[in-house]
Coordinates of C-alpha atoms in Angstrom, one line a residue:
Chain A
M282 CA -0.3 -30.1 -21.7
K283 CA -2.6 -31.5 -18.9
S284 CA -2.3 -28.9 -16.7
S285 CA -3.5 -26.0 -18.9
R286 CA -6.9 -26.7 -17.9
F287 CA -6.4 -26.8 -14.6
D288 CA -4.6 -23.2 -14.9
A289 CA -7.6 -21.8 -17.0
T290 CA -9.9 -23.0 -13.8
V291 CA -8.0 -21.6 -11.4
L292 CA -7.1 -18.2 -13.0
T293 CA -10.9 -18.2 -14.4
L294 CA -12.2 -18.3 -10.4
C295 CA -9.3 -15.7 -9.2
F296 CA -10.1 -13.1 -11.6
A297 CA -14.2 -13.6 -10.7
F298 CA -13.0 -13.4 -7.1
L299 CA -11.4 -10.2 -8.0
Y300 CA -14.1 -8.7 -10.0
I301 CA -17.0 -9.9 -9.5
P302 CA -17.6 -7.2 -6.1
I303 CA -16.6 -4.9 -7.8
I304 CA -19.1 -5.1 -10.6
I305 CA -22.0 -5.8 -8.2
L306 CA -21.0 -2.1 -6.8
I307 CA -21.2 -0.5 -10.4
V308 CA -24.2 -2.2 -11.0
Y309 CA -26.2 -1.3 -7.7
S310 CA -25.0 2.6 -8.4
F311 CA -27.4 2.5 -11.2
N312 CA -30.3 0.7 -8.7
A313 CA -33.6 3.1 -9.3
S314 CA -34.2 1.3 -5.5
K315 CA -32.6 1.6 -2.7
L316 CA -31.9 -1.6 -1.3
V317 CA -29.3 -3.8 -2.3
T318 CA -30.7 -6.9 -3.0
V319 CA -33.8 -5.5 -5.4
W320 CA -33.2 -4.4 -8.3
G321 CA -35.7 -1.6 -9.5
G322 CA -34.5 -0.5 -13.0
F323 CA -32.1 1.6 -14.1
S324 CA -31.8 4.8 -12.8
L325 CA -29.2 7.7 -12.3
Q326 CA -30.6 9.6 -9.3
W327 CA -27.8 8.2 -7.1
Y328 CA -25.5 10.2 -9.4
R329 CA -27.6 13.3 -8.8
T330 CA -28.0 13.1 -5.0
M331 CA -24.6 12.7 -4.7
W332 CA -23.7 15.8 -7.2
S333 CA -25.8 18.0 -4.8
N334 CA -23.7 16.3 -1.4
E335 CA -22.1 19.5 -1.1
G336 CA -19.6 18.1 1.6
L337 CA -19.0 15.0 -0.7
M338 CA -18.3 17.4 -3.1
D339 CA -16.0 19.6 -0.9
A340 CA -14.1 16.3 0.4
A341 CA -13.9 15.4 -3.2
W342 CA -12.3 18.4 -4.1
V343 CA -9.9 18.1 -1.1
T344 CA -8.9 15.4 -2.1
A345 CA -8.1 15.9 -5.9
R346 CA -5.9 19.0 -4.3
V347 CA -4.0 16.9 -1.6
G348 CA -3.7 14.4 -4.1
V349 CA -1.9 15.9 -6.8
L350 CA 0.5 18.1 -4.2
S351 CA 1.7 14.9 -2.9
A352 CA 2.1 13.2 -5.6
T353 CA 4.5 15.1 -7.4
L354 CA 6.1 16.1 -4.3
G355 CA 6.3 12.6 -3.6
T356 CA 7.6 11.9 -7.2
A357 CA 10.4 14.5 -6.6
L358 CA 11.7 13.0 -3.8
G359 CA 11.3 9.6 -4.7
T360 CA 13.0 10.1 -7.8
L361 CA 15.7 11.5 -6.0
A362 CA 15.9 8.9 -3.4
A363 CA 16.2 6.2 -6.2
L364 CA 18.9 8.0 -7.7
S365 CA 20.3 7.8 -4.1
L366 CA 19.9 4.0 -3.7
V367 CA 21.1 3.1 -7.6
R368 CA 24.3 6.1 -8.2
F369 CA 25.5 6.6 -4.9
Q370 CA 26.9 3.0 -3.6
K371 CA 28.2 4.1 -0.2
F372 CA 27.4 7.2 1.8
P373 CA 27.0 7.5 5.6
G374 CA 23.8 5.8 7.1
R375 CA 23.3 4.2 3.3
M376 CA 21.7 1.6 5.4
L377 CA 19.3 3.8 7.5
F378 CA 18.4 5.2 4.5
S379 CA 17.2 1.6 2.4
G380 CA 15.7 1.0 5.8
M381 CA 13.2 3.8 5.5
I382 CA 12.6 3.6 1.8
Y383 CA 11.4 0.3 2.6
A384 CA 9.9 0.6 5.6
P385 CA 6.7 2.5 4.8
L386 CA 5.6 -0.2 2.3
V387 CA 4.8 -2.8 5.2
M388 CA 4.6 -0.6 8.4
P389 CA 1.0 -0.7 9.4
E390 CA -0.8 2.8 8.5
V391 CA -1.9 3.4 12.0
I392 CA 1.8 3.3 13.1
T393 CA 2.4 5.4 10.6
G394 CA -0.9 7.8 11.4
L395 CA -0.2 8.1 14.8
S396 CA 3.3 8.9 15.1
M397 CA 3.4 11.5 12.0
L398 CA 0.2 13.4 14.1
L399 CA 2.6 13.4 17.3
L400 CA 5.2 15.0 15.4
F401 CA 3.3 18.2 14.0
V402 CA 1.5 18.2 17.4
A403 CA 5.1 18.2 19.1
L404 CA 6.5 20.4 16.5
N405 CA 3.1 23.0 17.5
I406 CA 1.7 22.9 13.8
D407 CA -1.9 22.7 13.4
R408 CA -3.6 20.0 11.4
G409 CA -4.8 20.6 8.3
F410 CA -4.1 20.4 4.4
W411 CA -0.8 20.9 4.7
T412 CA 0.1 18.0 7.5
V413 CA -1.9 15.7 5.3
I414 CA 0.1 16.4 1.9
I415 CA 2.7 16.5 4.1
A416 CA 1.8 12.7 6.0
H417 CA 1.1 11.1 2.3
T418 CA 4.5 12.5 0.7
T419 CA 6.4 10.4 3.2
F420 CA 4.8 7.6 2.1
T421 CA 4.3 7.6 -1.5
M422 CA 7.9 9.0 -2.2
C423 CA 8.8 5.1 -0.8
Y424 CA 6.4 3.6 -3.4
V425 CA 8.0 6.0 -6.4
A426 CA 11.4 5.6 -5.2
I427 CA 10.8 1.7 -5.7
V428 CA 9.2 2.0 -9.0
V429 CA 11.9 5.0 -10.6
Q430 CA 14.4 2.3 -8.9
S431 CA 14.0 -0.7 -10.9
R432 CA 13.8 1.0 -14.1
L433 CA 17.3 2.9 -13.1
M434 CA 19.2 0.0 -12.6
T435 CA 18.4 -1.7 -16.2
F436 CA 19.8 2.2 -17.6
D437 CA 22.7 2.2 -19.8
R438 CA 24.7 4.4 -18.5
S439 CA 27.1 5.2 -21.8
L440 CA 24.3 7.9 -22.5
E441 CA 25.0 9.7 -19.7
E442 CA 28.7 9.0 -19.8
A443 CA 28.7 10.7 -23.1
A444 CA 26.6 13.6 -22.8
L445 CA 29.5 14.5 -19.5
D446 CA 32.7 13.7 -21.8
L447 CA 31.3 16.3 -24.1
G448 CA 31.1 18.6 -21.7
C449 CA 27.8 19.1 -20.7
P450 CA 27.1 19.9 -16.8
P451 CA 26.0 17.1 -14.4
V452 CA 22.7 19.0 -14.3
K453 CA 22.2 19.7 -17.7
T454 CA 22.6 16.2 -18.2
F455 CA 20.4 14.4 -15.6
F456 CA 17.4 16.7 -17.6
K457 CA 18.5 16.5 -21.3
I458 CA 19.5 12.6 -21.3
T459 CA 18.7 10.9 -17.3
L460 CA 15.2 11.6 -17.0
P461 CA 13.8 11.8 -20.1
L462 CA 15.2 7.7 -19.8
I463 CA 13.3 7.2 -16.5
L464 CA 10.0 9.7 -17.5
P465 CA 7.7 6.2 -17.8
A466 CA 9.0 5.4 -14.7
V467 CA 8.1 8.5 -13.1
I468 CA 5.2 8.9 -14.9
A469 CA 4.0 5.9 -13.4
G470 CA 5.5 6.4 -10.0
W471 CA 3.4 9.9 -9.9
M472 CA 0.2 7.7 -10.7
L473 CA 0.8 5.1 -8.3
A474 CA 1.3 8.2 -5.6
F475 CA -1.7 10.1 -6.2
T476 CA -3.9 6.5 -6.1
L477 CA -2.0 6.0 -3.0
S478 CA -2.9 9.2 -1.7
L479 CA -6.5 9.2 -3.0
D480 CA -6.9 5.7 -1.7
D481 CA -5.8 6.5 2.2
L482 CA -8.1 6.6 5.3
V483 CA -6.0 5.8 8.4
I484 CA -2.9 8.2 7.5
A485 CA -5.5 11.3 6.4
S486 CA -7.5 10.4 9.7
F487 CA -5.0 11.1 12.3
N488 CA -3.2 13.9 10.2
T489 CA -6.5 15.9 9.1
G490 CA -8.0 19.3 11.2
P491 CA -10.8 21.4 10.3
G492 CA -11.6 22.1 6.7
A493 CA -9.1 19.0 5.4
T494 CA -12.2 16.1 5.3
T495 CA -10.9 13.8 2.5
L496 CA -13.2 12.0 0.9
P497 CA -11.7 8.3 2.2
I498 CA -12.4 10.2 5.6
K499 CA -16.4 11.3 4.4
I500 CA -16.9 7.7 2.5
Y501 CA -15.9 6.4 5.8
S502 CA -18.1 8.0 8.4
Q503 CA -21.1 7.2 5.9
V504 CA -20.4 3.4 5.5
R505 CA -20.2 3.4 9.3
L506 CA -24.0 4.5 8.9
G507 CA -24.9 1.7 6.1
V508 CA -24.8 1.1 2.2
T509 CA -26.2 3.6 0.6
P510 CA -26.6 3.7 -3.1
E511 CA -25.1 7.4 -3.2
I512 CA -21.8 5.9 -1.8
N513 CA -21.8 3.7 -4.8
A514 CA -22.3 6.1 -7.6
I515 CA -18.9 7.9 -6.1
C516 CA -17.2 4.7 -5.5
T517 CA -17.9 4.2 -9.2
I518 CA -16.7 7.2 -10.7
L519 CA -13.5 6.9 -8.5
I520 CA -12.7 3.1 -10.1
G521 CA -13.7 4.6 -13.8
F522 CA -11.4 7.5 -12.9
V523 CA -8.3 5.3 -11.8
T524 CA -9.2 2.6 -14.5
I525 CA -8.6 5.6 -17.4
G526 CA -5.8 6.5 -15.8
V527 CA -4.0 3.4 -15.2
I528 CA -4.9 2.3 -18.7
A529 CA -3.8 5.8 -20.6
T530 CA -0.1 5.6 -18.5
S531 CA 0.4 2.0 -19.7
I532 CA -0.4 2.6 -23.2
G533 CA 1.6 5.7 -23.2
T534 CA 4.6 4.1 -21.5
K535 CA 4.5 1.5 -23.8
R536 CA 4.1 3.8 -27.1
A537 CA 7.4 5.6 -25.4
E538 CA 9.1 2.6 -24.9
L539 CA 8.7 1.2 -28.5
N540 CA 9.6 5.0 -29.7
R541 CA 12.6 4.5 -27.7
I542 CA 13.8 1.0 -29.3
R543 CA 13.4 2.4 -32.7
D544 CA 15.4 5.7 -31.8
E545 CA 17.8 3.5 -30.5
H546 CA 17.8 1.2 -33.4
V547 CA 18.1 4.0 -36.0
A548 CA 20.8 5.5 -33.7
L549 CA 23.0 2.1 -34.0
R550 CA 22.3 1.8 -38.0
G551 CA 23.8 5.3 -38.4
T552 CA 26.7 4.4 -36.4
T553 CA 27.7 1.4 -38.4
Chain B
M267 CA 41.9 15.1 -21.5
A268 CA 38.9 17.3 -20.6
S269 CA 37.3 13.9 -20.8
V270 CA 38.9 12.5 -18.2
S271 CA 38.5 15.4 -15.9
Q272 CA 34.8 15.5 -16.6
T273 CA 34.9 11.6 -15.9
Q274 CA 36.2 12.0 -12.7
A275 CA 34.3 15.0 -11.7
A276 CA 31.5 12.3 -12.0
N277 CA 33.2 9.8 -9.5
T278 CA 34.8 12.3 -7.4
P279 CA 31.9 13.8 -4.6
N280 CA 30.7 16.9 -5.3
P281 CA 28.6 19.4 -2.8
A282 CA 26.1 19.8 -4.8
R283 CA 25.7 16.2 -5.9
W284 CA 25.2 15.0 -2.7
L285 CA 22.1 17.5 -2.5
V286 CA 20.2 14.4 -4.6
V287 CA 21.2 11.9 -1.5
V288 CA 20.9 14.9 1.4
V289 CA 17.1 16.3 0.7
P290 CA 15.6 12.7 0.5
Y291 CA 17.1 11.3 3.4
L292 CA 16.2 14.7 5.2
W293 CA 12.9 14.3 4.6
L294 CA 13.1 10.7 5.9
L295 CA 14.6 11.2 8.9
L296 CA 12.2 13.9 9.8
F297 CA 9.0 12.9 8.9
F298 CA 9.6 8.9 9.2
A299 CA 12.3 8.3 11.9
A300 CA 12.0 11.0 14.3
P301 CA 8.1 10.5 14.8
F302 CA 9.4 6.8 15.9
L303 CA 11.3 8.6 19.1
I304 CA 8.4 10.8 19.7
I305 CA 5.7 7.8 19.8
F306 CA 8.1 6.3 21.8
K307 CA 8.5 9.5 24.4
I308 CA 4.8 10.1 24.4
S309 CA 4.3 5.9 25.7
L310 CA 5.9 7.3 28.5
S311 CA 3.5 10.4 29.1
D312 CA 0.8 10.6 31.4
T313 CA -3.0 11.2 29.9
A314 CA -4.1 14.7 30.3
I315 CA -7.2 16.7 29.7
A316 CA -5.9 19.1 27.7
M317 CA -4.7 19.8 23.8
P318 CA -2.7 17.9 23.3
P319 CA -4.2 15.5 25.5
Y320 CA -0.7 13.9 27.0
T321 CA 1.5 15.7 29.9
P322 CA 4.2 16.8 30.0
V323 CA 4.7 18.7 26.8
F324 CA 8.1 19.5 26.0
P325 CA 10.4 20.4 28.6
G326 CA 12.8 23.9 28.6
F327 CA 16.2 23.3 29.5
G328 CA 15.8 23.4 33.6
A329 CA 13.4 21.3 33.4
I330 CA 14.5 18.1 31.7
R331 CA 15.4 16.3 35.0
D332 CA 11.7 16.7 36.6
Y333 CA 10.4 16.0 33.1
I334 CA 12.3 12.7 32.9
S335 CA 11.2 11.8 36.3
E336 CA 7.5 12.1 34.9
L337 CA 8.6 9.7 32.2
D338 CA 7.8 6.0 33.4
F339 CA 6.2 2.4 31.8
E340 CA 2.8 3.1 33.4
N341 CA 1.4 2.8 29.8
Y342 CA 3.1 -0.2 29.2
L343 CA 2.4 -1.7 33.0
F344 CA -1.7 -1.2 31.8
L345 CA -1.1 -3.2 29.0
T346 CA 0.1 -6.1 30.5
E347 CA -2.4 -5.4 33.3
D348 CA -5.6 -5.8 31.4
P349 CA -6.4 -8.8 29.5
L350 CA -8.0 -7.1 26.5
Y351 CA -4.6 -5.7 25.3
I352 CA -2.6 -9.0 25.1
K353 CA -5.7 -10.7 23.7
A354 CA -6.1 -8.1 21.0
Y355 CA -2.1 -8.6 20.0
L356 CA -2.6 -12.5 20.1
S357 CA -6.2 -12.8 17.9
S358 CA -4.4 -10.0 15.5
L359 CA -1.4 -12.5 15.2
R360 CA -3.3 -15.1 14.8
I361 CA -5.9 -14.0 11.9
A362 CA -2.4 -12.4 9.7
V363 CA -0.7 -15.7 9.9
I364 CA -4.0 -17.7 9.1
S365 CA -4.8 -14.8 6.6
T366 CA -1.3 -15.0 5.0
F367 CA -1.1 -18.9 4.8
L368 CA -5.0 -19.1 3.1
L369 CA -3.6 -15.9 0.4
L370 CA -0.6 -18.7 -0.2
L371 CA -2.8 -21.4 -0.5
I372 CA -4.9 -19.0 -3.6
G373 CA -2.6 -17.1 -4.9
Y374 CA 0.0 -19.5 -5.2
P375 CA -2.0 -21.5 -8.1
M376 CA -2.7 -18.3 -9.5
A377 CA 0.7 -17.3 -9.9
L378 CA 1.8 -20.4 -11.4
A379 CA -1.3 -20.5 -13.5
M380 CA 0.0 -17.0 -14.6
A381 CA 3.4 -18.1 -15.2
R382 CA 2.4 -21.2 -17.1
A383 CA 0.4 -19.5 -19.4
P384 CA 1.7 -18.5 -23.0
S385 CA 4.1 -15.5 -22.9
S386 CA 1.7 -12.9 -25.3
L387 CA -1.3 -13.4 -22.4
R388 CA 0.9 -12.5 -19.3
P389 CA 1.1 -8.8 -19.4
T390 CA -2.8 -8.5 -19.9
L391 CA -2.6 -11.0 -16.8
V392 CA -0.8 -9.1 -14.7
M393 CA -2.4 -6.1 -15.3
L394 CA -5.3 -8.1 -14.5
V395 CA -4.0 -8.6 -11.2
I396 CA -2.9 -5.1 -10.6
L397 CA -5.8 -3.0 -11.7
P398 CA -7.9 -4.0 -8.8
F399 CA -5.2 -3.1 -6.6
W400 CA -5.8 0.5 -8.0
T401 CA -9.1 0.8 -6.9
S402 CA -9.8 1.9 -3.4
F403 CA -9.1 -0.3 -0.5
L404 CA -11.8 1.4 1.3
I405 CA -14.1 1.1 -1.9
R406 CA -13.3 -2.6 -2.2
V407 CA -14.1 -3.8 2.0
Y408 CA -17.4 -1.6 1.3
A409 CA -18.6 -3.7 -1.7
W410 CA -18.2 -7.0 0.7
I411 CA -20.8 -5.0 2.7
G412 CA -23.5 -5.2 1.0
I413 CA -22.6 -8.8 -0.5
L414 CA -22.3 -10.3 3.0
K415 CA -25.0 -8.7 4.7
P416 CA -27.8 -10.6 6.4
D417 CA -29.8 -9.4 3.5
G418 CA -27.4 -9.4 1.1
L419 CA -26.7 -10.9 -2.3
L420 CA -25.1 -13.7 -0.4
T421 CA -27.7 -14.9 1.3
L422 CA -30.2 -13.9 -2.2
L423 CA -28.2 -16.2 -4.5
L424 CA -28.1 -19.0 -2.1
Q425 CA -32.2 -18.6 -1.5
T426 CA -32.5 -18.3 -5.1
T427 CA -30.3 -21.6 -6.2
G428 CA -32.3 -23.3 -3.1
L429 CA -29.3 -24.1 -0.9
L430 CA -30.6 -22.0 1.8
D431 CA -34.0 -22.4 3.4
P432 CA -35.8 -18.7 1.9
N433 CA -36.2 -18.2 5.8
E434 CA -32.7 -18.3 6.6
Q435 CA -30.0 -16.0 6.0
I436 CA -26.5 -16.2 6.1
Q437 CA -24.8 -15.4 9.5
I438 CA -21.2 -14.3 7.9
F439 CA -20.9 -10.4 8.5
R440 CA -19.9 -9.4 11.2
T441 CA -18.2 -11.9 12.3
D442 CA -14.3 -13.2 11.6
I443 CA -15.0 -15.1 8.5
A444 CA -15.8 -11.9 7.1
V445 CA -12.8 -10.4 8.0
F446 CA -10.9 -13.4 6.3
I447 CA -12.9 -13.0 2.6
G448 CA -12.0 -9.3 3.6
I449 CA -8.0 -9.6 4.0
V450 CA -7.6 -12.2 1.4
Y451 CA -9.2 -10.2 -1.0
S452 CA -7.8 -7.2 -0.9
Y453 CA -4.5 -8.5 -0.3
L454 CA -4.2 -11.3 -2.8
P455 CA -2.3 -8.8 -5.4
F456 CA 0.4 -8.2 -2.9
M457 CA 0.5 -12.2 -2.6
V458 CA 0.4 -12.7 -6.5
L459 CA 3.1 -10.2 -7.6
P460 CA 5.7 -11.3 -5.9
L461 CA 5.2 -15.0 -6.4
Y462 CA 4.8 -14.5 -10.3
S463 CA 8.0 -12.6 -10.8
A464 CA 9.5 -15.4 -8.9
L465 CA 7.8 -18.0 -11.1
E466 CA 8.0 -16.5 -14.0
K467 CA 11.9 -16.4 -14.1
M468 CA 11.8 -20.0 -13.4
D469 CA 14.4 -22.1 -16.1
N470 CA 11.4 -24.8 -17.3
T471 CA 14.4 -27.3 -18.6
L472 CA 14.8 -27.8 -15.1
L473 CA 11.0 -29.3 -14.6
E474 CA 11.8 -30.9 -18.1
A475 CA 15.3 -32.6 -16.8
G476 CA 13.5 -33.8 -14.0
S477 CA 10.2 -35.4 -15.8
D478 CA 13.1 -37.0 -17.9
L479 CA 14.4 -38.4 -15.5
G480 CA 11.4 -40.0 -14.0
C481 CA 10.2 -37.5 -12.0
P482 CA 6.2 -37.3 -11.6
P483 CA 4.8 -33.9 -11.9
W484 CA 3.5 -33.5 -7.9
K485 CA 7.5 -34.7 -6.5
A486 CA 9.2 -32.2 -9.4
F487 CA 6.3 -29.3 -8.0
W488 CA 7.6 -29.8 -4.6
K489 CA 11.5 -30.8 -5.3
I490 CA 12.1 -28.4 -8.1
T491 CA 9.2 -25.6 -8.7
F492 CA 8.8 -24.6 -5.0
P493 CA 12.2 -24.4 -3.8
L494 CA 13.1 -22.1 -6.5
S495 CA 10.0 -20.4 -5.4
L496 CA 10.9 -19.8 -1.9
P497 CA 12.1 -15.7 -2.4
G498 CA 8.4 -15.2 -3.8
V499 CA 6.9 -17.2 -1.4
I500 CA 8.7 -15.1 1.5
A501 CA 8.5 -11.5 0.0
G502 CA 4.8 -12.2 -0.6
S503 CA 3.9 -13.7 2.6
M504 CA 5.7 -10.7 4.4
I505 CA 4.1 -8.1 2.4
C506 CA 0.7 -9.5 3.3
F507 CA 1.8 -10.2 6.6
I508 CA 3.0 -7.1 8.5
P509 CA 0.3 -4.6 7.7
I510 CA -2.3 -7.4 8.2
T511 CA -1.6 -7.7 11.8
G512 CA -1.9 -3.7 12.4
E513 CA -4.8 -3.8 9.9
F514 CA -7.2 -1.2 10.8
V515 CA -10.1 -0.4 7.9
I516 CA -11.3 -4.5 7.6
P517 CA -12.3 -5.7 11.2
D518 CA -13.7 -2.2 11.9
L519 CA -16.0 -2.3 8.3
L520 CA -16.6 -6.3 8.3
G521 CA -15.9 -7.8 11.8
G522 CA -18.1 -7.8 14.7
A523 CA -17.7 -6.7 18.2
D524 CA -15.5 -9.6 19.6
T525 CA -13.2 -9.1 16.3
L526 CA -10.2 -8.0 18.5
M527 CA -7.6 -6.8 16.5
I528 CA -4.5 -4.3 17.6
G529 CA -5.4 -1.5 14.7
K530 CA -8.9 -1.1 16.0
T531 CA -7.9 -0.8 19.4
L532 CA -5.4 1.7 18.9
W533 CA -7.8 3.5 16.8
T534 CA -10.4 3.5 20.0
E535 CA -7.8 4.5 22.1
F536 CA -6.8 7.7 20.4
F537 CA -10.3 8.4 18.6
G538 CA -12.5 6.8 21.2
N539 CA -10.8 7.5 24.8
R540 CA -8.8 10.1 23.6
D541 CA -6.0 8.6 25.6
W542 CA -2.9 9.3 23.3
P543 CA 0.0 7.7 25.5
L544 CA -1.6 4.3 26.0
A545 CA -2.6 4.7 21.5
S546 CA 1.0 5.3 21.4
A547 CA 2.2 1.9 23.9
V548 CA 0.0 -0.1 22.0
A549 CA 2.0 1.0 18.6
V550 CA 5.0 0.6 20.3
V551 CA 4.2 -3.0 21.3
L552 CA 3.5 -3.8 17.9
L553 CA 6.1 -2.3 16.4
I554 CA 8.1 -4.2 18.4
M555 CA 6.3 -7.0 17.8
L556 CA 6.9 -6.5 13.5
V557 CA 10.7 -6.0 14.0
V558 CA 11.7 -9.4 12.6
P559 CA 9.3 -9.8 10.4
I560 CA 10.0 -6.3 8.9
A561 CA 13.8 -7.3 8.8
I562 CA 13.2 -10.3 6.7
F563 CA 11.4 -8.2 4.1
Q564 CA 14.4 -5.5 4.0
N565 CA 16.7 -8.4 3.8
Q566 CA 14.7 -9.9 0.9
Q567 CA 14.2 -6.7 -1.1
K568 CA 18.3 -6.2 -0.6
K569 CA 18.6 -9.8 -2.5
V570 CA 16.2 -9.2 -5.2
V571 CA 18.1 -5.7 -5.7

């Protein structure tokens, strides 16, 4: 086909556009010189300064805890929300419910952040670690709901019905049949929730308090003062961390999917 | 008999089953919907030098009437009086419209190329589009500062290739052009993925039929491919347009002092001037502006589901 050369060019250019800035960022984190445009040789000195920067390390620890807690809570709530959307076709206020799931996906962060802060103030809750977690849980659960929902729609309900018919109580059926089958989507949702929480600057800035400075807030305040290789170093570590996580999950889900298909084949052969 | 009663039990509303709906529902009502009522209320209050910096705080039952009489639309009037705010809203809309158009212009050929790639390659291509999205937004914007700075890598590249005089520097950083580059760069995956999923589902026999009947490829594109991909175009455009309108990080880090965007204005009112009621009014007006695009987006999502 004539168009294939055109397509290859387009893809090469677009992926170059997407990846070159990130690659430059990573390369310059190993630069011995402090200047962005001068290559002074390979060095790990910025990783050392980063490591001894206590403020940065504290922020990293806060971010990790916020990420794990809010992703876990968000995944639990998001999975429930996905079940509600797929399994409960009619209930009062379903329109509002699905609206509240989709709206946070596109809502400008400044609005979500500010409005949630005003709620905490109105309820007289001191801003800090837990308010950031609640804020992150609220927007990440919507992403989880979308991811799990798409898996639930292709779900074979006869498996659940079989368990129920055989007298398995609904809650047990959920944990024994439904959850294992949607697990890849739930894990992918958790990963997504975790990275979104790791990433967020705006909502965290509004809802944080003393002692709960997250990494993006810290990075942002340093970036405003100028580009330093130390920031490149911490960014490189974050990128590496997320890349490994994403690749591991995608391999894991692919393997789980293959296992599932193989099991189904075995089961089918067993019945005929 | 047992199976019949069990199936019925699964279909009839069981109080415990409703917890599945009620728990996330209440969470979203409390932490997503209720804050919007509060933001509206605060936008009608006056600024006070206190903590929280607005009056009145929460009313007792007796004070409700006094309380309501203290609320007014003063902040909204202020928004119309100072041309800065109107300019910021219009400038946000302009930047969002232009960026969404640029994203379509770049994202569409990319999505089309992905959809036409050999099917064995496609999952890898999708993965390659998603991967930058997983790396922090802030980091990706930050990466561009080092490139676009006057003494940055772009200047260096143009100087060494002889396209730019060695004494000159490229003046993109802290201008609207830098903001456009940053937005297109950050939002490209959001545009490409919905477009790709619409184009990938397309039935290729339609194009073959067109070409058999003598339709030239470019005409086939406008008559067949583009109309069929329209749901993807709308979804992608809305997913980009709405958050870009309220974008803060990109105009703040890459834009100049004259780059007006409402997200930045709101941030300054809140963190700089500590005028919470005015910041709330700014947010409410922004929300009203975005109601129509959000409704289109929701409608589109429902059709996909």
